[in-house]
Structure formats: C-alpha cells, structure tokens
PDB file of C-alpha atoms in Angstrom:
ATOM      1  CA  ARG A 142       0.000   0.000   0.000  1.00  0.00           C
ATOM      2  CA  VAL A 143       1.140   3.551  -0.669  1.00  0.00           C
ATOM      3  CA  GLY A 144       3.257   5.042   2.084  1.00  0.00           C
ATOM      4  CA  SER A 145       3.907   1.650   3.711  1.00  0.00           C
ATOM      5  CA  THR A 146       7.416   0.911   4.906  1.00  0.00           C
ATOM      6  CA  GLN A 147       6.734  -2.749   5.548  1.00  0.00           C
ATOM      7  CA  CYS A 148       8.361  -5.314   3.228  1.00  0.00           C
ATOM      8  CA  LEU A 149       6.277  -8.428   2.598  1.00  0.00           C
ATOM      9  CA  ASP A 150       7.573 -11.937   1.936  1.00  0.00           C
ATOM     10  CA  CYS A 151       6.880 -13.386  -1.474  1.00  0.00           C
ATOM     11  CA  PRO A 152       4.293 -16.169  -1.108  1.00  0.00           C
ATOM     12  CA  ILE A 153       4.967 -19.797  -1.935  1.00  0.00           C
ATOM     13  CA  GLY A 154       5.109 -20.288  -5.738  1.00  0.00           C
ATOM     14  CA  LYS A 155       6.657 -16.847  -6.307  1.00  0.00           C
ATOM     15  CA  SER A 156      10.078 -15.248  -5.927  1.00  0.00           C
ATOM     16  CA  SER A 157      11.897 -11.938  -6.087  1.00  0.00           C
ATOM     17  CA  ALA A 158      15.596 -11.846  -6.919  1.00  0.00           C
ATOM     18  CA  THR A 159      15.864  -8.058  -6.724  1.00  0.00           C
ATOM     19  CA  SER A 160      16.315  -6.153  -3.488  1.00  0.00           C
ATOM     20  CA  GLY A 161      13.790  -3.328  -3.203  1.00  0.00           C
ATOM     21  CA  SER A 162      11.413  -4.927  -5.697  1.00  0.00           C
ATOM     22  CA  SER A 163       7.794  -3.819  -5.718  1.00  0.00           C
ATOM     23  CA  ARG A 164       6.444  -7.236  -6.741  1.00  0.00           C
ATOM     24  CA  CYS A 165       7.034 -10.978  -6.697  1.00  0.00           C
ATOM     25  CA  ASP A 166       7.313 -13.003  -9.911  1.00  0.00           C
ATOM     26  CA  THR A 167       5.319 -16.194 -10.418  1.00  0.00           C
ATOM     27  CA  CYS A 168       7.552 -19.236 -10.829  1.00  0.00           C
ATOM     28  CA  PRO A 169       7.476 -20.238 -14.522  1.00  0.00           C
ATOM     29  CA  PRO A 170       6.749 -23.784 -15.745  1.00  0.00           C
ATOM     30  CA  GLY A 171       9.598 -26.170 -14.962  1.00  0.00           C
ATOM     31  CA  THR A 172      10.245 -24.477 -11.606  1.00  0.00           C
ATOM     32  CA  TYR A 173       8.704 -24.189  -8.130  1.00  0.00           C
ATOM     33  CA  SER A 174       9.106 -22.291  -4.862  1.00  0.00           C
ATOM     34  CA  ALA A 175       8.250 -24.305  -1.756  1.00  0.00           C
ATOM     35  CA  SER A 176       8.952 -21.558   0.773  1.00  0.00           C
ATOM     36  CA  GLN A 177       7.980 -17.974   1.452  1.00  0.00           C
ATOM     37  CA  ALA A 178      10.477 -15.179   0.828  1.00  0.00           C
ATOM     38  CA  ALA A 179      12.236 -17.093  -1.958  1.00  0.00           C
ATOM     39  CA  SER A 180      14.782 -15.182  -4.009  1.00  0.00           C
ATOM     40  CA  ILE A 181      14.748 -17.787  -6.810  1.00  0.00           C
ATOM     41  CA  CYS A 182      12.473 -20.534  -8.076  1.00  0.00           C
ATOM     42  CA  MET A 183      14.009 -24.014  -7.996  1.00  0.00           C
ATOM     43  CA  ALA A 184      14.199 -25.976 -11.262  1.00  0.00           C
ATOM     44  CA  CYS A 185      12.593 -29.409 -11.565  1.00  0.00           C
ATOM     45  CA  GLN A 186      15.426 -31.949 -11.442  1.00  0.00           C
ATOM     46  CA  THR A 187      16.668 -33.746 -14.539  1.00  0.00           C
ATOM     47  CA  GLY A 188      14.309 -36.496 -15.674  1.00  0.00           C
ATOM     48  CA  LYS A 189      11.236 -34.478 -14.609  1.00  0.00           C
ATOM     49  CA  TRP A 190       9.057 -31.630 -15.902  1.00  0.00           C
ATOM     50  CA  SER A 191       6.221 -29.346 -14.803  1.00  0.00           C
ATOM     51  CA  ALA A 192       3.780 -27.250 -16.822  1.00  0.00           C
ATOM     52  CA  ASP A 193       2.450 -25.464 -13.721  1.00  0.00           C
ATOM     53  CA  HIS A 194       2.785 -21.696 -13.304  1.00  0.00           C
ATOM     54  CA  GLY A 195       3.431 -20.739  -9.685  1.00  0.00           C
ATOM     55  CA  ALA A 196       4.178 -24.282  -8.552  1.00  0.00           C
ATOM     56  CA  SER A 197       4.712 -24.561  -4.812  1.00  0.00           C
ATOM     57  CA  SER A 198       6.308 -27.993  -4.470  1.00  0.00           C
ATOM     58  CA  ALA A 199       8.770 -30.364  -6.119  1.00  0.00           C
ATOM     59  CA  ALA A 200       5.824 -32.802  -6.184  1.00  0.00           C
ATOM     60  CA  THR A 201       4.466 -30.871  -9.184  1.00  0.00           C
ATOM     61  CA  CYS A 202       7.488 -32.072 -11.176  1.00  0.00           C
ATOM     62  CA  ILE A 203       6.426 -35.186 -13.119  1.00  0.00           C
ATOM     63  CA  ALA A 204       8.806 -37.902 -14.348  1.00  0.00           C
ATOM     64  CA  CYS A 205       9.394 -38.018 -18.107  1.00  0.00           C
ATOM     65  CA  ALA A 206       7.300 -40.768 -19.680  1.00  0.00           C
ATOM     66  CA  PRO A 207       8.817 -44.175 -20.472  1.00  0.00           C
ATOM     67  CA  GLY A 208      10.768 -44.017 -23.739  1.00  0.00           C
ATOM     68  CA  ARG A 209      11.946 -40.470 -22.900  1.00  0.00           C
ATOM     69  CA  TYR A 210      14.559 -38.728 -20.763  1.00  0.00           C
ATOM     70  CA  SER A 211      15.466 -35.177 -19.779  1.00  0.00           C
ATOM     71  CA  PRO A 212      19.128 -34.250 -19.339  1.00  0.00           C
ATOM     72  CA  ASN A 213      18.227 -30.661 -18.413  1.00  0.00           C
ATOM     73  CA  ALA A 214      16.749 -29.350 -15.203  1.00  0.00           C
ATOM     74  CA  GLY A 215      13.684 -27.119 -15.513  1.00  0.00           C
ATOM     75  CA  ALA A 216      11.835 -28.956 -18.293  1.00  0.00           C
ATOM     76  CA  TYR A 217       8.339 -27.502 -18.805  1.00  0.00           C
ATOM     77  CA  SER A 218       6.445 -30.252 -20.686  1.00  0.00           C
ATOM     78  CA  ASN A 219       6.689 -33.942 -21.498  1.00  0.00           C
ATOM     79  CA  SER A 220       7.554 -32.927 -25.072  1.00  0.00           C
ATOM     80  CA  THR A 221      10.746 -31.284 -23.745  1.00  0.00           C
ATOM     81  CA  CYS A 222      11.751 -34.759 -22.615  1.00  0.00           C
ATOM     82  CA  VAL A 223      13.875 -36.322 -25.376  1.00  0.00           C
ATOM     83  CA  GLU A 224      12.768 -39.578 -27.043  1.00  0.00           C
ATOM     84  CA  CYS A 225      15.101 -42.562 -26.918  1.00  0.00           C
ATOM     85  CA  VAL A 226      16.548 -42.879 -30.427  1.00  0.00           C
ATOM     86  CA  ALA A 227      15.773 -45.773 -32.761  1.00  0.00           C
ATOM     87  CA  GLY A 228      17.569 -48.928 -31.628  1.00  0.00           C
ATOM     88  CA  ARG A 229      16.982 -48.054 -27.952  1.00  0.00           C
ATOM     89  CA  TRP A 230      14.070 -48.201 -25.492  1.00  0.00           C
ATOM     90  CA  ALA A 231      13.209 -47.347 -21.867  1.00  0.00           C
ATOM     91  CA  SER A 232      10.432 -49.035 -19.899  1.00  0.00           C
ATOM     92  CA  ALA A 233      10.834 -46.746 -16.879  1.00  0.00           C
ATOM     93  CA  GLY A 234      10.124 -43.037 -16.793  1.00  0.00           C
ATOM     94  CA  GLY A 235      12.290 -40.314 -15.281  1.00  0.00           C
ATOM     95  CA  GLY A 236      15.437 -40.975 -17.293  1.00  0.00           C
ATOM     96  CA  THR A 237      18.116 -38.296 -17.083  1.00  0.00           C
ATOM     97  CA  SER A 238      20.339 -39.204 -20.058  1.00  0.00           C
ATOM     98  CA  SER A 239      20.455 -41.333 -23.196  1.00  0.00           C
ATOM     99  CA  ASP A 240      22.283 -43.931 -21.069  1.00  0.00           C
ATOM    100  CA  ASP A 241      18.896 -44.630 -19.439  1.00  0.00           C
ATOM    101  CA  CYS A 242      17.691 -45.934 -22.823  1.00  0.00           C
ATOM    102  CA  MET A 243      18.473 -49.641 -23.179  1.00  0.00           C
ATOM    103  CA  LYS A 244      20.062 -50.921 -26.398  1.00  0.00           C
ATOM    104  CA  CYS A 245      18.568 -53.534 -28.705  1.00  0.00           C
ATOM    105  CA  ALA A 246      20.866 -56.582 -28.654  1.00  0.00           C
ATOM    106  CA  LYS A 247      23.135 -57.620 -31.518  1.00  0.00           C
ATOM    107  CA  GLY A 248      21.073 -59.376 -34.190  1.00  0.00           C
ATOM    108  CA  LYS A 249      18.066 -57.133 -33.451  1.00  0.00           C
ATOM    109  CA  TYR A 250      16.913 -53.676 -34.505  1.00  0.00           C
ATOM    110  CA  SER A 251      14.237 -51.072 -33.823  1.00  0.00           C
ATOM    111  CA  ALA A 252      13.388 -48.459 -36.442  1.00  0.00           C
ATOM    112  CA  SER A 253      11.295 -46.162 -34.253  1.00  0.00           C
ATOM    113  CA  SER A 254      12.191 -43.706 -31.507  1.00  0.00           C
ATOM    114  CA  GLY A 255      10.544 -43.262 -28.106  1.00  0.00           C
ATOM    115  CA  GLU A 256       9.990 -46.991 -27.608  1.00  0.00           C
ATOM    116  CA  THR A 257       9.106 -48.377 -24.173  1.00  0.00           C
ATOM    117  CA  SER A 258       9.792 -52.123 -24.411  1.00  0.00           C
ATOM    118  CA  SER A 259      12.412 -54.607 -25.571  1.00  0.00           C
ATOM    119  CA  GLU A 260       9.566 -56.165 -27.587  1.00  0.00           C
ATOM    120  CA  THR A 261      10.133 -53.390 -30.145  1.00  0.00           C
ATOM    121  CA  CYS A 262      13.556 -54.880 -30.914  1.00  0.00           C
ATOM    122  CA  LYS A 263      12.917 -57.233 -33.833  1.00  0.00           C
ATOM    123  CA  GLU A 264      15.189 -59.993 -35.098  1.00  0.00           C
ATOM    124  CA  CYS A 265      16.923 -59.448 -38.417  1.00  0.00           C
ATOM    125  CA  VAL A 266      15.594 -61.722 -41.157  1.00  0.00           C
ATOM    126  CA  ALA A 267      17.734 -64.374 -42.846  1.00  0.00           C
ATOM    127  CA  GLY A 268      20.252 -62.738 -45.195  1.00  0.00           C
ATOM    128  CA  GLN A 269      20.629 -59.739 -42.899  1.00  0.00           C
ATOM    129  CA  TYR A 270      22.480 -59.056 -39.658  1.00  0.00           C
ATOM    130  CA  ALA A 271      22.942 -56.447 -36.922  1.00  0.00           C
ATOM    131  CA  PRO A 272      26.639 -56.456 -35.969  1.00  0.00           C
ATOM    132  CA  SER A 273      26.333 -54.150 -32.962  1.00  0.00           C
ATOM    133  CA  GLU A 274      23.867 -53.129 -30.284  1.00  0.00           C
ATOM    134  CA  ALA A 275      21.332 -50.306 -30.793  1.00  0.00           C
ATOM    135  CA  MET A 276      20.884 -50.814 -34.548  1.00  0.00           C
ATOM    136  CA  GLU A 277      17.983 -49.008 -36.206  1.00  0.00           C
ATOM    137  CA  GLU A 278      18.028 -51.334 -39.222  1.00  0.00           C
ATOM    138  CA  CYS A 279      19.629 -54.572 -40.257  1.00  0.00           C
ATOM    139  CA  VAL A 280      22.342 -54.791 -42.922  1.00  0.00           C
ATOM    140  CA  ASP A 281      22.290 -57.175 -45.892  1.00  0.00           C
ATOM    141  CA  CYS A 282      24.956 -59.872 -45.782  1.00  0.00           C
ATOM    142  CA  PRO A 283      27.618 -58.610 -48.213  1.00  0.00           C
ATOM    143  CA  ALA A 284      28.619 -60.309 -51.441  1.00  0.00           C
ATOM    144  CA  GLY A 285      30.744 -63.337 -50.555  1.00  0.00           C
ATOM    145  CA  ALA A 286      28.658 -64.124 -47.475  1.00  0.00           C
ATOM    146  CA  TRP A 287      25.255 -65.568 -46.523  1.00  0.00           C
ATOM    147  CA  GLY A 288      22.990 -65.901 -43.500  1.00  0.00           C
ATOM    148  CA  ASP A 289      20.305 -68.547 -43.021  1.00  0.00           C
ATOM    149  CA  GLN A 290      19.352 -67.642 -39.445  1.00  0.00           C
ATOM    150  CA  ARG A 291      17.063 -64.948 -38.018  1.00  0.00           C
ATOM    151  CA  GLY A 292      18.613 -62.642 -35.436  1.00  0.00           C
ATOM    152  CA  ALA A 293      22.180 -62.942 -36.728  1.00  0.00           C
ATOM    153  CA  SER A 294      24.952 -60.640 -35.561  1.00  0.00           C
ATOM    154  CA  ALA A 295      27.284 -61.819 -38.353  1.00  0.00           C
ATOM    155  CA  CYS A 296      27.105 -63.574 -41.720  1.00  0.00           C
ATOM    156  CA  ASN A 297      28.810 -66.784 -42.811  1.00  0.00           C
ATOM    157  CA  GLN A 298      31.632 -66.428 -45.344  1.00  0.00           C
ATOM    158  CA  CYS A 299      31.671 -68.395 -48.593  1.00  0.00           C
ATOM    159  CA  PRO A 300      34.308 -71.147 -48.300  1.00  0.00           C
ATOM    160  CA  GLU A 301      37.722 -70.812 -49.927  1.00  0.00           C
ATOM    161  CA  GLY A 302      37.623 -71.414 -53.626  1.00  0.00           C
ATOM    162  CA  SER A 303      34.046 -70.091 -54.043  1.00  0.00           C
ATOM    163  CA  TYR A 304      32.382 -66.712 -54.296  1.00  0.00           C
ATOM    164  CA  SER A 305      28.976 -65.045 -54.424  1.00  0.00           C
ATOM    165  CA  SER A 306      28.126 -61.678 -55.950  1.00  0.00           C
ATOM    166  CA  GLU A 307      24.684 -61.734 -54.312  1.00  0.00           C
ATOM    167  CA  GLU A 308      23.998 -59.400 -51.354  1.00  0.00           C
ATOM    168  CA  GLY A 309      21.518 -60.592 -48.733  1.00  0.00           C
ATOM    169  CA  ALA A 310      22.059 -64.254 -49.637  1.00  0.00           C
ATOM    170  CA  THR A 311      20.278 -66.774 -47.381  1.00  0.00           C
ATOM    171  CA  SER A 312      22.001 -69.996 -48.459  1.00  0.00           C
ATOM    172  CA  PRO A 313      25.533 -71.271 -49.070  1.00  0.00           C
ATOM    173  CA  ALA A 314      24.209 -72.498 -52.419  1.00  0.00           C
ATOM    174  CA  THR A 315      24.801 -68.969 -53.746  1.00  0.00           C
ATOM    175  CA  CYS A 316      28.566 -69.474 -53.284  1.00  0.00           C
TER     176      CYS A 316
END
C-alpha cells in the first residue's frame, strides 16, 4: 500500500531476486518455490518436468514418460523430454540421459524412436544381420557371405575357392 514501509515476503510459488522490488514473480513452468520469501524458483530436477505456473512444491514435477529422458533441469512439458533414439528403449520413466535408454541386442533392430519395451527390438531376417547393439536397421549380408538364421549378428563367409556376388544371400548355395 502507498506510504507503507513494511516489506512483505513473497508467497509460496513466487520469488523476487531483486532487493527493493515492488512485486514478486510467479515461478514459470519447470520451476517451483516451496517456501515464502524465496529469491529464486528451484528448477525441476533432470528427468522431470512441470507445466504449472506458480508451482509450490517439487511434487508438481512429473517424471518423463517411459521411452523419454530429460538431461536438463527445468523442463516444462513432457515434449521437452527427449525420445530414446531408434535402436533403444526405456520401460521406466524419469530418465536423465540417453544412457537410461536400453540398447537392442546384436542381431536385433528397432526403427522407431521413443519406444518403451524390448519387444520393439525385432530380429533381423535371414540374409541380414545387426553387428552391434542399438541398430535401427539390419544390414544385408555382403557379397561373398550368406545368412540362413534370423537374429544374426554376423554372416557366414563363402568357403575358400568359391564366391557369391549376391547381397543378402540366405544360403551357401549362392557361393
């Protein structure tokens, strides 16, 4: 009020970083203030987000959904949580880095991002292989090799004295 010399504490959910300020600022989404007289709003921790304006508790910060993670504090929506890339998945929410996304095993692949289950990792078909973890697609067996098994992490080489110009071969008969 005009002429008042009394300073008031900012209420919960607001802050004022400036000495002598005439107002308190509402904590923006991704932050909260759990105490009165706060000079700053606290950011939601990594792996969590909040869309609330003027949040008054860390409990308003929600874990990123399964298949996503947030490496940055102060995320303001689930869409600011990053999807696990193709070839990876996360069944639990609240991940804080891409390391929280599990890798599809060798011999398997997943072409889509944001996946939540190892069931999305499919076996390579015969004539293809996935030589490393976290593949987003399988690779055809090269010329001079073949693969007759699903879920292969390598192809079989044509024996000495034979060759094959066919890529993706599924039988040694092509040698």
